[in-house]
mmCIF file of C-alpha atoms and ligand atoms in Angstrom:
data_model
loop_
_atom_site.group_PDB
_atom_site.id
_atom_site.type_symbol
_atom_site.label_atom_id
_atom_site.label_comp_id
_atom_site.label_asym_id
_atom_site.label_seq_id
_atom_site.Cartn_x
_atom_site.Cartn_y
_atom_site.Cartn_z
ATOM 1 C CA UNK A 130 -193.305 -64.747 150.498
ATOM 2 C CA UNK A 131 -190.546 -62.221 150.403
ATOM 3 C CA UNK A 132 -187.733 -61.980 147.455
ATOM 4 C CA UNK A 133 -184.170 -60.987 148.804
ATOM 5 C CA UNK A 134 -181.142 -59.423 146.893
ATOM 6 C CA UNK A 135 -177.996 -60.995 148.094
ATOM 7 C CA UNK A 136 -174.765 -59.726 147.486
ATOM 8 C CA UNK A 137 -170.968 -61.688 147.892
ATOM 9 C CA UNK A 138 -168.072 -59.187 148.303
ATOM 10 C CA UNK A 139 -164.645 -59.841 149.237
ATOM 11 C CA UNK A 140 -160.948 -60.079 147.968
ATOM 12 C CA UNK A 141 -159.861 -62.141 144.749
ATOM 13 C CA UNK A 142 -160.089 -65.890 145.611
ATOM 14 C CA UNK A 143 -162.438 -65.371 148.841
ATOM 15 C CA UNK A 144 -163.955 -67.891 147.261
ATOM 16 C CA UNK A 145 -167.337 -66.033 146.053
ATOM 17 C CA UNK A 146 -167.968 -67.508 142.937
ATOM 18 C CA UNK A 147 -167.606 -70.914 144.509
ATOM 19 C CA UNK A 148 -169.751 -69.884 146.961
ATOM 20 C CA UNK A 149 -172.390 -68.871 144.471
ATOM 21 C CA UNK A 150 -172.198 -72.019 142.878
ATOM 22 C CA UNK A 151 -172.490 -73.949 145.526
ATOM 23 C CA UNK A 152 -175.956 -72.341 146.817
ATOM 24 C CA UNK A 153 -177.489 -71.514 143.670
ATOM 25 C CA UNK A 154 -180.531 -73.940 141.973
ATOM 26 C CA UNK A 155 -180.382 -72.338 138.708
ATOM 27 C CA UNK A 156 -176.953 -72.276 136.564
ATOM 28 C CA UNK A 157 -175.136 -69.746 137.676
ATOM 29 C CA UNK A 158 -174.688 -66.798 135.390
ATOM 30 C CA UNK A 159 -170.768 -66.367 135.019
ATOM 31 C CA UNK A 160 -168.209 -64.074 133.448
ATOM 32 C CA UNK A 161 -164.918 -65.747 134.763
ATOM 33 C CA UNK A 162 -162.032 -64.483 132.666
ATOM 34 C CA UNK A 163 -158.292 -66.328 132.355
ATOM 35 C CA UNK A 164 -156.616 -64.934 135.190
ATOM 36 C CA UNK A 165 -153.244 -62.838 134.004
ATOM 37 C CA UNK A 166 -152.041 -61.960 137.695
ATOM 38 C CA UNK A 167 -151.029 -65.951 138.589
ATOM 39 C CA UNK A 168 -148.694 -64.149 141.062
ATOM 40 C CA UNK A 169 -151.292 -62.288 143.136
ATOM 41 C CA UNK A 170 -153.511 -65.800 142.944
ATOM 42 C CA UNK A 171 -152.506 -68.410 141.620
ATOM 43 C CA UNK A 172 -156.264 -69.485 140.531
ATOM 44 C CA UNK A 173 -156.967 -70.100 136.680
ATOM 45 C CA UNK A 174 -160.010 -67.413 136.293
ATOM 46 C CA UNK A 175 -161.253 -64.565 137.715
ATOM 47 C CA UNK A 176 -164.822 -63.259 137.909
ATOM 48 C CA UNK A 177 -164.618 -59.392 135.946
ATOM 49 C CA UNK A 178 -168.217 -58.517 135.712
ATOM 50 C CA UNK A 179 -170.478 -60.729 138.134
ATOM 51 C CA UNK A 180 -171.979 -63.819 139.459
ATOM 52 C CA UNK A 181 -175.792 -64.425 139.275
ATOM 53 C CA UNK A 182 -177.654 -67.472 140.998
ATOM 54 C CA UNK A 183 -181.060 -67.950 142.126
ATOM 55 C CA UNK A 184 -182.096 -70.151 145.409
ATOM 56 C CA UNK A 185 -185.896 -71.102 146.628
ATOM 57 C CA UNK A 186 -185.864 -70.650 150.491
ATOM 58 C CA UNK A 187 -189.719 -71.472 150.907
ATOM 59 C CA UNK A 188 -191.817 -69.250 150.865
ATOM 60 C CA UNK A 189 -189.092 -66.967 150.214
ATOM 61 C CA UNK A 190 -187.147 -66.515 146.936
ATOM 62 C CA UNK A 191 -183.477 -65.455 147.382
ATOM 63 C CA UNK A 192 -181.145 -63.444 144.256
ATOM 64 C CA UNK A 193 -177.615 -63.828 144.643
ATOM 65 C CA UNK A 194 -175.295 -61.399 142.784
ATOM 66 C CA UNK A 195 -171.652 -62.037 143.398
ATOM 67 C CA UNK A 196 -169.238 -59.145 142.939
ATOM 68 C CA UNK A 197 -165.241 -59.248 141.233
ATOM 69 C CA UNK A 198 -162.864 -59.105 143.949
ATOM 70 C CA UNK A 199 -160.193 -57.248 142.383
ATOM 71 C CA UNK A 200 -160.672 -52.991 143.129
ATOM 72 C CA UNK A 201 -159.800 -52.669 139.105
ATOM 73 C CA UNK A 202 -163.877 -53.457 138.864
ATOM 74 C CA UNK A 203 -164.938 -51.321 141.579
ATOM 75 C CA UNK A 204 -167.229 -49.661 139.356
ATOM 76 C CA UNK A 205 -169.518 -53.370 139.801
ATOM 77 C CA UNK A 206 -169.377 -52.793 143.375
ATOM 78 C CA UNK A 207 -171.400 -49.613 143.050
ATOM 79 C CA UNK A 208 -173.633 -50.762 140.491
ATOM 80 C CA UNK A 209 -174.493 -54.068 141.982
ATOM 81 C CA UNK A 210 -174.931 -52.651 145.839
ATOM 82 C CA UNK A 211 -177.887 -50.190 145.584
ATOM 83 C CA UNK A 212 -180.018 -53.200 144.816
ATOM 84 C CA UNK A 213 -179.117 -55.328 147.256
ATOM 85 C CA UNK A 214 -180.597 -55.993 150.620
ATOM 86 C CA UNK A 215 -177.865 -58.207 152.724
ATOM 87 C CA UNK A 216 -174.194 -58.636 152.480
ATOM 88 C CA UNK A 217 -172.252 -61.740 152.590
ATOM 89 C CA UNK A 218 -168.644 -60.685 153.257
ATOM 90 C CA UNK A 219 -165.866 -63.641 152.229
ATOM 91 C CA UNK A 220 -162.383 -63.570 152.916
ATOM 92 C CA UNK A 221 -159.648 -66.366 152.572
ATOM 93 C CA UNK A 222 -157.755 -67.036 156.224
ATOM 94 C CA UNK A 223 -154.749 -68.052 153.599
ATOM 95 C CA UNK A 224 -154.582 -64.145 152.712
ATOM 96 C CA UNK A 225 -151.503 -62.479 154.939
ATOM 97 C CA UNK A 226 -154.037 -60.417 156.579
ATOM 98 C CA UNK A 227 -157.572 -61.560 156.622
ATOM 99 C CA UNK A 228 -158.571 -58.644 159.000
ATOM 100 C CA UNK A 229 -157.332 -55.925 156.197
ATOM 101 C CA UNK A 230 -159.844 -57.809 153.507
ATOM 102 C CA UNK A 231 -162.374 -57.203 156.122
ATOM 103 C CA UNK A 232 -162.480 -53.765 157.139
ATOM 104 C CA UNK A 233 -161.846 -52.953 153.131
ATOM 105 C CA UNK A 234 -165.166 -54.367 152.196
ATOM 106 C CA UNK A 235 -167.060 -53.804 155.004
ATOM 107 C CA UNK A 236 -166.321 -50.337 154.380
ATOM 108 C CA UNK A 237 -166.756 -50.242 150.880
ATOM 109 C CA UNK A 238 -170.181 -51.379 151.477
ATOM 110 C CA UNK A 239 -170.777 -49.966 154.377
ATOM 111 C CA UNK A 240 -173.970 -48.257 153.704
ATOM 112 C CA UNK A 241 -175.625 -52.142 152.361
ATOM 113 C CA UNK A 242 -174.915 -53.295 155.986
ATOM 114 C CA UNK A 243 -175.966 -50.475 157.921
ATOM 115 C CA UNK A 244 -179.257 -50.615 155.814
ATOM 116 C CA UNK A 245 -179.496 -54.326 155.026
ATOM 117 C CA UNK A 246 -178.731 -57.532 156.337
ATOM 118 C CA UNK A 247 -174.451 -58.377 156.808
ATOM 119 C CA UNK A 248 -172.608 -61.746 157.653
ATOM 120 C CA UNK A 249 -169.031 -62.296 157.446
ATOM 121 C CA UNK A 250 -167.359 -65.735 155.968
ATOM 122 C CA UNK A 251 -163.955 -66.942 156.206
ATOM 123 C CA UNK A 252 -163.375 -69.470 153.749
ATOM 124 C CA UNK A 253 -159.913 -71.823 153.301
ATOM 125 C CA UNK A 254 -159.725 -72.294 156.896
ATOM 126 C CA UNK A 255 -158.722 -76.003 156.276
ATOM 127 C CA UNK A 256 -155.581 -74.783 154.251
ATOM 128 C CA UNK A 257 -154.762 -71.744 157.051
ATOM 129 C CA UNK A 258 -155.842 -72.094 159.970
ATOM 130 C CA UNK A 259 -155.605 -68.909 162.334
ATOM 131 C CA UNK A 260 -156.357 -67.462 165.607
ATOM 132 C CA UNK A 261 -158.134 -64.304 163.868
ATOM 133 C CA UNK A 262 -161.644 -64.661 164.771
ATOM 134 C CA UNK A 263 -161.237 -62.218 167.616
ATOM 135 C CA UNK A 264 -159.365 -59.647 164.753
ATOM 136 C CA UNK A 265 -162.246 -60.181 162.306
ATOM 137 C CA UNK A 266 -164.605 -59.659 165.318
ATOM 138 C CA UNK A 267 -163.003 -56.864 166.543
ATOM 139 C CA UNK A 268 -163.102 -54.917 162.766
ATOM 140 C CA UNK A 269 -166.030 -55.883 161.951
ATOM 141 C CA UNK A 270 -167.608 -54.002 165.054
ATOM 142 C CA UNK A 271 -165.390 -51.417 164.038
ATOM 143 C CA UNK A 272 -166.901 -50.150 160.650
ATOM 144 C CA UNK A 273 -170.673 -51.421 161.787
ATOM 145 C CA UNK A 274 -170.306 -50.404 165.469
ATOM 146 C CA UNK A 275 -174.127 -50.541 166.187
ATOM 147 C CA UNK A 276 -175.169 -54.089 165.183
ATOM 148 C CA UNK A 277 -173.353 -57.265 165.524
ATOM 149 C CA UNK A 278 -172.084 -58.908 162.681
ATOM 150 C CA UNK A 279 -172.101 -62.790 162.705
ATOM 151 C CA UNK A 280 -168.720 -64.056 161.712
ATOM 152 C CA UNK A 281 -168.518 -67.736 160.392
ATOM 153 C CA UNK A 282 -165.773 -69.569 159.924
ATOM 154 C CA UNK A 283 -166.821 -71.736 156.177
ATOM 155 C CA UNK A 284 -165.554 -73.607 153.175
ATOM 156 C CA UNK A 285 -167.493 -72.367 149.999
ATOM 157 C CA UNK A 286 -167.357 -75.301 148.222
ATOM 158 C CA UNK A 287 -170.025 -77.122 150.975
ATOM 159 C CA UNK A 288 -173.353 -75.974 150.550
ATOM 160 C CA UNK A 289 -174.438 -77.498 153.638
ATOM 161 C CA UNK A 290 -172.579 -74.543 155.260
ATOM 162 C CA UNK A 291 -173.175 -71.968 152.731
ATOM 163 C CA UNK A 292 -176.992 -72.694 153.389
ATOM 164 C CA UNK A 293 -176.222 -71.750 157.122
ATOM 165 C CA UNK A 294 -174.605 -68.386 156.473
ATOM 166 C CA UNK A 295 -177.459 -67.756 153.981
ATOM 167 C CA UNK A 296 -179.654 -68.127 156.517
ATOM 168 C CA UNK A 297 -178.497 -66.676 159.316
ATOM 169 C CA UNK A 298 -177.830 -63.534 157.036
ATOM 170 C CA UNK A 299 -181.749 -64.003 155.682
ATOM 171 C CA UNK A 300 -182.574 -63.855 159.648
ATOM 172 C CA UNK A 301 -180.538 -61.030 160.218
ATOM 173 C CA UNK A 302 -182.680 -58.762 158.135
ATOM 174 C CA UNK A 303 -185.820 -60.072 159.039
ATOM 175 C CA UNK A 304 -185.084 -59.360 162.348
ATOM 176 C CA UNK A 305 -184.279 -55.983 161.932
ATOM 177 C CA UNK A 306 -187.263 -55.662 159.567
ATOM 178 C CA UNK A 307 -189.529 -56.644 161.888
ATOM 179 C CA UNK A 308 -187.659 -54.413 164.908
ATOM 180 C CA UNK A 309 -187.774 -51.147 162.378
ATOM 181 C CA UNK A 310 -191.438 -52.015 162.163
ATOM 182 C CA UNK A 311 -192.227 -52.118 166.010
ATOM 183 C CA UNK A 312 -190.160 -48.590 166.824
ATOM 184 C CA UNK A 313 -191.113 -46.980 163.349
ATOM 185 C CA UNK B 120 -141.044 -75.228 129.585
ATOM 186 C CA UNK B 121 -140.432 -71.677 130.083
ATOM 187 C CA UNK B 122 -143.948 -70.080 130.940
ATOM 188 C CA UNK B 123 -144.926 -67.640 129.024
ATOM 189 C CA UNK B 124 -145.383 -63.685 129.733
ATOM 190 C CA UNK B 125 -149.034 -62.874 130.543
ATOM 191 C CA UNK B 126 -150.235 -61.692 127.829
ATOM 192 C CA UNK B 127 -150.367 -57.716 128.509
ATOM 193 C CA UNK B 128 -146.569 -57.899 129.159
ATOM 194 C CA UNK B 129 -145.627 -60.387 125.845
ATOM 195 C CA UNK B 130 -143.886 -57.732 123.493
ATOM 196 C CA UNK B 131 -144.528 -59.371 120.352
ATOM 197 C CA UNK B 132 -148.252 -59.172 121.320
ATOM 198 C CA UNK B 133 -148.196 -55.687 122.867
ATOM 199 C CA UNK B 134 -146.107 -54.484 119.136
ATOM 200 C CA UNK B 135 -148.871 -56.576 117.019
ATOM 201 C CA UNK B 136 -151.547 -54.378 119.310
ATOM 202 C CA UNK B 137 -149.999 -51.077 119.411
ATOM 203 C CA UNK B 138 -149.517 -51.059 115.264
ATOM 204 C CA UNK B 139 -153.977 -52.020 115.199
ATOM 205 C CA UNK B 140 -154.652 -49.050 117.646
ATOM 206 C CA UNK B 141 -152.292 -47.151 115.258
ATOM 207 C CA UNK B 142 -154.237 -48.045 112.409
ATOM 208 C CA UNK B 143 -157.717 -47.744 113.939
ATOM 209 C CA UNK B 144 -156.270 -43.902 114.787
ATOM 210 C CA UNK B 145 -155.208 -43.364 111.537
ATOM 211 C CA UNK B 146 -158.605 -44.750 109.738
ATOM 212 C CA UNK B 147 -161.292 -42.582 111.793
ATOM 213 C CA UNK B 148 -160.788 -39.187 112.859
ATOM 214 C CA UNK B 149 -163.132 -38.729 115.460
ATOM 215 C CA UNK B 150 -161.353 -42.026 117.378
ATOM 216 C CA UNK B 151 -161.039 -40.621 121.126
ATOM 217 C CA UNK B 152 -159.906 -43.652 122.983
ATOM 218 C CA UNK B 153 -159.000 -47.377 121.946
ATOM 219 C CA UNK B 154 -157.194 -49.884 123.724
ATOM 220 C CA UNK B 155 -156.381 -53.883 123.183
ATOM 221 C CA UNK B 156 -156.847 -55.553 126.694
ATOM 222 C CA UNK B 157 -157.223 -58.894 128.072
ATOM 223 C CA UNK B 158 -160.108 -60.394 129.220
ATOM 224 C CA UNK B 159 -159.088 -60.030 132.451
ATOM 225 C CA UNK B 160 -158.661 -55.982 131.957
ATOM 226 C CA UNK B 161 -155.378 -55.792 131.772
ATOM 227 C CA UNK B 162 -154.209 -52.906 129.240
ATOM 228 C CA UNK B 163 -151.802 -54.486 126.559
ATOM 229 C CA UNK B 164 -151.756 -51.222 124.401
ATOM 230 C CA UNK B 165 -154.198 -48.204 124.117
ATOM 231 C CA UNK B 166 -154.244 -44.354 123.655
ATOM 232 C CA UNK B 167 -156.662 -42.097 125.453
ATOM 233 C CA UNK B 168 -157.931 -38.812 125.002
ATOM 234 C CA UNK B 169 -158.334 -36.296 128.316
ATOM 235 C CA UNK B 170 -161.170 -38.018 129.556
ATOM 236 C CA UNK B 171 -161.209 -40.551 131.613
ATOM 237 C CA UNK B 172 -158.225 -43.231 132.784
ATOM 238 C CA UNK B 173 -156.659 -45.704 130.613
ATOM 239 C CA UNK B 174 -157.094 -48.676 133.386
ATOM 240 C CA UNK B 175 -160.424 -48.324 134.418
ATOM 241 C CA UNK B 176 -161.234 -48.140 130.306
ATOM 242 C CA UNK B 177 -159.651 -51.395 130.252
ATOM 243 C CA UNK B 178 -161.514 -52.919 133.117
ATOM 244 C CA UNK B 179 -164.856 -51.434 132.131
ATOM 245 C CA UNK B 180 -163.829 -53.338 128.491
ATOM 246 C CA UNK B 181 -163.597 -56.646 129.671
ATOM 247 C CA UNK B 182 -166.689 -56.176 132.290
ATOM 248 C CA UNK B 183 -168.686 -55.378 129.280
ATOM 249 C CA UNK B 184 -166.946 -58.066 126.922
ATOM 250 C CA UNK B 185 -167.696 -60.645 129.332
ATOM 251 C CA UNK B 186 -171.585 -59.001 129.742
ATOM 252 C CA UNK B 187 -172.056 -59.507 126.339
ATOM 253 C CA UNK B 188 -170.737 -62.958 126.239
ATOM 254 C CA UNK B 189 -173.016 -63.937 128.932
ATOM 255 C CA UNK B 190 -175.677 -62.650 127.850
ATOM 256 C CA UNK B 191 -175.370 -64.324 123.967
ATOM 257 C CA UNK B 192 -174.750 -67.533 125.624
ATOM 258 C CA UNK B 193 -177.826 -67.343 127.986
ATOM 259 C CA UNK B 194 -180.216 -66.619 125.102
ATOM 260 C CA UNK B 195 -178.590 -69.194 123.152
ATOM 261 C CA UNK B 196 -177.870 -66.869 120.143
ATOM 262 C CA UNK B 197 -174.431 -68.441 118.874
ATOM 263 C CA UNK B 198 -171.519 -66.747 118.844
ATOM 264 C CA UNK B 199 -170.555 -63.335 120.334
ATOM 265 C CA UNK B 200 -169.706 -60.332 117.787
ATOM 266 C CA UNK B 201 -169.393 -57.226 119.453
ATOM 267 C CA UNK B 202 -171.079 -54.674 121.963
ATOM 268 C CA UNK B 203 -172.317 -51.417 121.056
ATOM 269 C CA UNK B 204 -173.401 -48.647 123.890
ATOM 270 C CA UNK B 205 -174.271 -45.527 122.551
ATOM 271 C CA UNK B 206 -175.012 -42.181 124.335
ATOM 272 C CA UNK B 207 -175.649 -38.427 122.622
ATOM 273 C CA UNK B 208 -172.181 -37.619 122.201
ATOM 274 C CA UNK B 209 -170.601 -40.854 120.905
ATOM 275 C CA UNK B 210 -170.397 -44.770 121.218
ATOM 276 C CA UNK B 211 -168.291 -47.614 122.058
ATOM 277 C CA UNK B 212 -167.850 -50.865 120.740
ATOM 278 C CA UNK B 213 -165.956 -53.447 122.250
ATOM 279 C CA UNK B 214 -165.321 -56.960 120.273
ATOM 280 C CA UNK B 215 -162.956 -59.837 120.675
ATOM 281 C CA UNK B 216 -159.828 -60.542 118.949
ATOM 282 C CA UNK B 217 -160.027 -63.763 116.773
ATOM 283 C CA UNK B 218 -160.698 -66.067 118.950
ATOM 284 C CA UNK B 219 -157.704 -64.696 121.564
ATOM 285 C CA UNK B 220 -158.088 -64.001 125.111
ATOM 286 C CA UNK B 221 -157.841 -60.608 123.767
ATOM 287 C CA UNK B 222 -160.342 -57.386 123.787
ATOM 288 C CA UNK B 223 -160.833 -54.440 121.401
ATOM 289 C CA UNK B 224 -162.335 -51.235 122.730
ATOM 290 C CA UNK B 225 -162.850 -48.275 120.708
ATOM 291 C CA UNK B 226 -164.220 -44.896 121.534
ATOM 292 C CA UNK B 227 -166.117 -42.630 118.950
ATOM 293 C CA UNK B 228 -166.744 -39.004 119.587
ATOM 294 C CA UNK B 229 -169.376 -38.832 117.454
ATOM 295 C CA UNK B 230 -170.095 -41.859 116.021
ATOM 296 C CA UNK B 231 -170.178 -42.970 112.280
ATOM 297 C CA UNK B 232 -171.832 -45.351 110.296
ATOM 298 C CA UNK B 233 -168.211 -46.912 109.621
ATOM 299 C CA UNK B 234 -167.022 -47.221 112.997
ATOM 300 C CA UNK B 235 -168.178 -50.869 113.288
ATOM 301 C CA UNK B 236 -167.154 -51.854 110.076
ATOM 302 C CA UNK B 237 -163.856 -49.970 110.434
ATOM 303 C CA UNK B 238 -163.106 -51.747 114.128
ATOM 304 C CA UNK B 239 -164.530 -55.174 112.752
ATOM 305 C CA UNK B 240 -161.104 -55.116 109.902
ATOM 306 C CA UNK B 241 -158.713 -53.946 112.364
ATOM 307 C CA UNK B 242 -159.497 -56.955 114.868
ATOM 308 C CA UNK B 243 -159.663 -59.619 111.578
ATOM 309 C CA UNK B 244 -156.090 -58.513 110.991
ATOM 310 C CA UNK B 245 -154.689 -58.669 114.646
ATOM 311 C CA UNK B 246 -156.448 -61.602 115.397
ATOM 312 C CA UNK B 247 -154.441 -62.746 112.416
ATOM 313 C CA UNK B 248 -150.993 -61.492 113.035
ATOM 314 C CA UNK B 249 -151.661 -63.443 116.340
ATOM 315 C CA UNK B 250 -152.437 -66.455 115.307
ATOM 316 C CA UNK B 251 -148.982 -66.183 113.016
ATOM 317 C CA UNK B 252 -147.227 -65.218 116.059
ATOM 318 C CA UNK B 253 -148.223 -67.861 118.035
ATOM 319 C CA UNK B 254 -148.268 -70.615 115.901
ATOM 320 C CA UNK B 255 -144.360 -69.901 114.796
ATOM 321 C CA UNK B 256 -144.160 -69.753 118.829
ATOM 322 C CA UNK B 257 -145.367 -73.508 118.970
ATOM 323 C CA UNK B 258 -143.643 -74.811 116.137
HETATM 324 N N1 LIG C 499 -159.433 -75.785 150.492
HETATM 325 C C1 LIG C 499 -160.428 -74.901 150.404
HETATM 326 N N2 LIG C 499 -160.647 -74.280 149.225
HETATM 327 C C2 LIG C 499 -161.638 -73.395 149.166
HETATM 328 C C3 LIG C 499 -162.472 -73.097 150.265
HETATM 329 N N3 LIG C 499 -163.361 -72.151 149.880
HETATM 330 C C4 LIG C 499 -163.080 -71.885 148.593
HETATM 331 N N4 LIG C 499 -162.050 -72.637 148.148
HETATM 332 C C5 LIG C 499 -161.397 -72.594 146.824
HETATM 333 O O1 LIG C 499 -160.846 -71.296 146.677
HETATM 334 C C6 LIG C 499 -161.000 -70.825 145.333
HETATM 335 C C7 LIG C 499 -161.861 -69.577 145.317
HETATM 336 O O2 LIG C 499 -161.940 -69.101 144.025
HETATM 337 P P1 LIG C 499 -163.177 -68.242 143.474
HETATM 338 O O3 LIG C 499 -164.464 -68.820 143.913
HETATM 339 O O4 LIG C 499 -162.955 -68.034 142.022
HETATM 340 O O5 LIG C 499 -162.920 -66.862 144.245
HETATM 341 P P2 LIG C 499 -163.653 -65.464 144.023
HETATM 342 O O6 LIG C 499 -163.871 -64.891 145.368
HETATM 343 O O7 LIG C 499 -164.841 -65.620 143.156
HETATM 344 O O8 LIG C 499 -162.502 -64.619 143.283
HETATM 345 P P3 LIG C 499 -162.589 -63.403 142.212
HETATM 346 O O9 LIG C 499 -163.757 -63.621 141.328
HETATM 347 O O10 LIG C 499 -161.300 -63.507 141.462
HETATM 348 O O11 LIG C 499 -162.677 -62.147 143.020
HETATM 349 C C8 LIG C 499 -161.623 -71.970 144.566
HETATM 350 O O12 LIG C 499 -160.590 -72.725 143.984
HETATM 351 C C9 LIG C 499 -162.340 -72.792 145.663
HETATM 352 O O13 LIG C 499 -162.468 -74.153 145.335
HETATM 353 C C10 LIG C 499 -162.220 -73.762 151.505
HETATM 354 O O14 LIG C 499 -162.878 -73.542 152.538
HETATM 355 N N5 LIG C 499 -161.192 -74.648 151.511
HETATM 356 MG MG1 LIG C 500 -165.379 -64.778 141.413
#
């Protein structure tokens, strides 16, 4: 049995909390405030501290820790990365450039997905959809240039795929576990 | 239906809040930094001393705020009052405003045994110039 620190980044309305909702078995832990900024997103709250949910993968137990988009909370990016061990990256294809969201908080936690685990999510395809997979792609391998990061294309409110990216994420670092094990 | 300002940008409320910081100021001399934000972290009115920056004071206030919040409900311990951190130098405490989608943060360097008590009167009366405020707006 192994226990896994998950973390959600990405812009305001990615779609994190959702996410989190969606996956988690426990009630989720919130701290969604009335959003102020309707004209940056029009959504009715806002997450300004975090997200906490809990999810039973047997054997394996999984924490999930979702971040605030906005940069104004920043200083919850730094506080909530150091623990965590994999990075699920969301972005909204509605935002005027999804690719931007992507290479900001890849980079912001760039040292999580060099040392962890790190998918990448784009949610609210239904409402926009785009041709930038290849962009995402293309960033993506950009900030990590010496893994490949496994870009999905999901709607956070299903947790049939949320359950998929979890995984595939949860594989992700085992893999590399188990490869740092065989060269180290 | 004209839609209101948000609230960090509604003058009557950002007046109501910049006369409570005034008073907090003038009631304890070792005040270094208070602000009134919302609970998204949006400054409404505040003064600062040279350290740190007024925004990120505002976002750490709501952060913590909504902490606390969470934290009262999960233990099932009724309703929030306030949150106190305290380190060598001095303490914060941050509290709602009535029951507004409004935050008080206040900044002692050092601390006193009245700051709480001190804070706790300044946010009874804003909450309650609020309420006035908005209630003549609905009527
Ligand atoms: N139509 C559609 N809506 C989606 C999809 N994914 C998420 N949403 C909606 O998008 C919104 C996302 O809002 P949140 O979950 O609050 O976003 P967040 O990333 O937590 O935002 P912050 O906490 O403000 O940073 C919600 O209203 C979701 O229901 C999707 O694939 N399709
Ligand atoms: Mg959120």
């Amino acid at each position: 049995m192994a226990e896994y620190v998950i973390l959600f980044a990405g812009p305001m309305g990615a779609g994190k909390t959702t996410a989190l909702r969606s996956l988690s078995e426990i009630e989720v832990v919130s701290t969604e405030a009335v959003n102020s900024d309707r004209s940056r997103n029009d959504k009715p709250t806002t997450t300004v501290a975090l997200d906490y949910g809990e999810i039973d993968l047997d054997p394996d137990k999984v924490r999930l820790y979702g971040v605030p988009g906005q940069e104004r909370f920043d200083f919850m990016w730094e506080i909530l990365r150091d623990r965590a061990m994999g990075l699920i990256v969301l972005v909204n294809a509605d935002a005027p450039e999804p690719e931007r969201h992507v290479y900001e908080h890849l980079t912001a936690f760039a040292e999580l997905a060099n040392r962890g685990g790190v998918v990448v999510g784009v949610t609210r395809y239904d409402i926009q959809r785009t041709d930038i997979g290849d962009r995402i792609v293309a960033t993506a391998r950009a900030v990590v240039p010496d893994r490949v990061t496994p870009v999905f294309a999901v709607d956070a409110r299903d947790q049939e795929q949320m359950r998929t990216l979890l995984l595939s994420l949860i594989a992700d670092i085992e893999t590399r576990q188990a490869l740092a094990e065989a060269t180290g | 239906m004209t839609t209101a300002p948000p609230l960090h940008r509604d003058p009557a409320i950002v007046a109501a809040a910049e006369r409570a910081i005034a008073e907090l100021a003038d009631r304890c001399s070792t005040l270094e930094a208070a602000a009134v934000t919302s609970d998204d972290g949006f400054r409404v009115a505040g003064i600062h001393g040279a350290a740190g920056d007024a925004n990120r004071l505002a976002s750490m206030t709501s952060t913590t705020q909504a902490l606390g919040e969470a934290i009262i409900r999960e233990l099932d311990l009724g309703d929030a009052s306030h949150v106190a951190v305290a380190g060598t130098r001095g303490a914060l405490l941050v509290r709602r405003i009535g029951s507004h989608k409004l935050v008080l943060v206040a900044v002692f360097a050092p601390a006193s045994v009245d700051d709480g008590r001190i804070a706790r009167g300044v946010a009874k009366r804003l909450a309650h110039t609020l309420d006035a405020v908005l209630e003549h707006r609905d009527s």
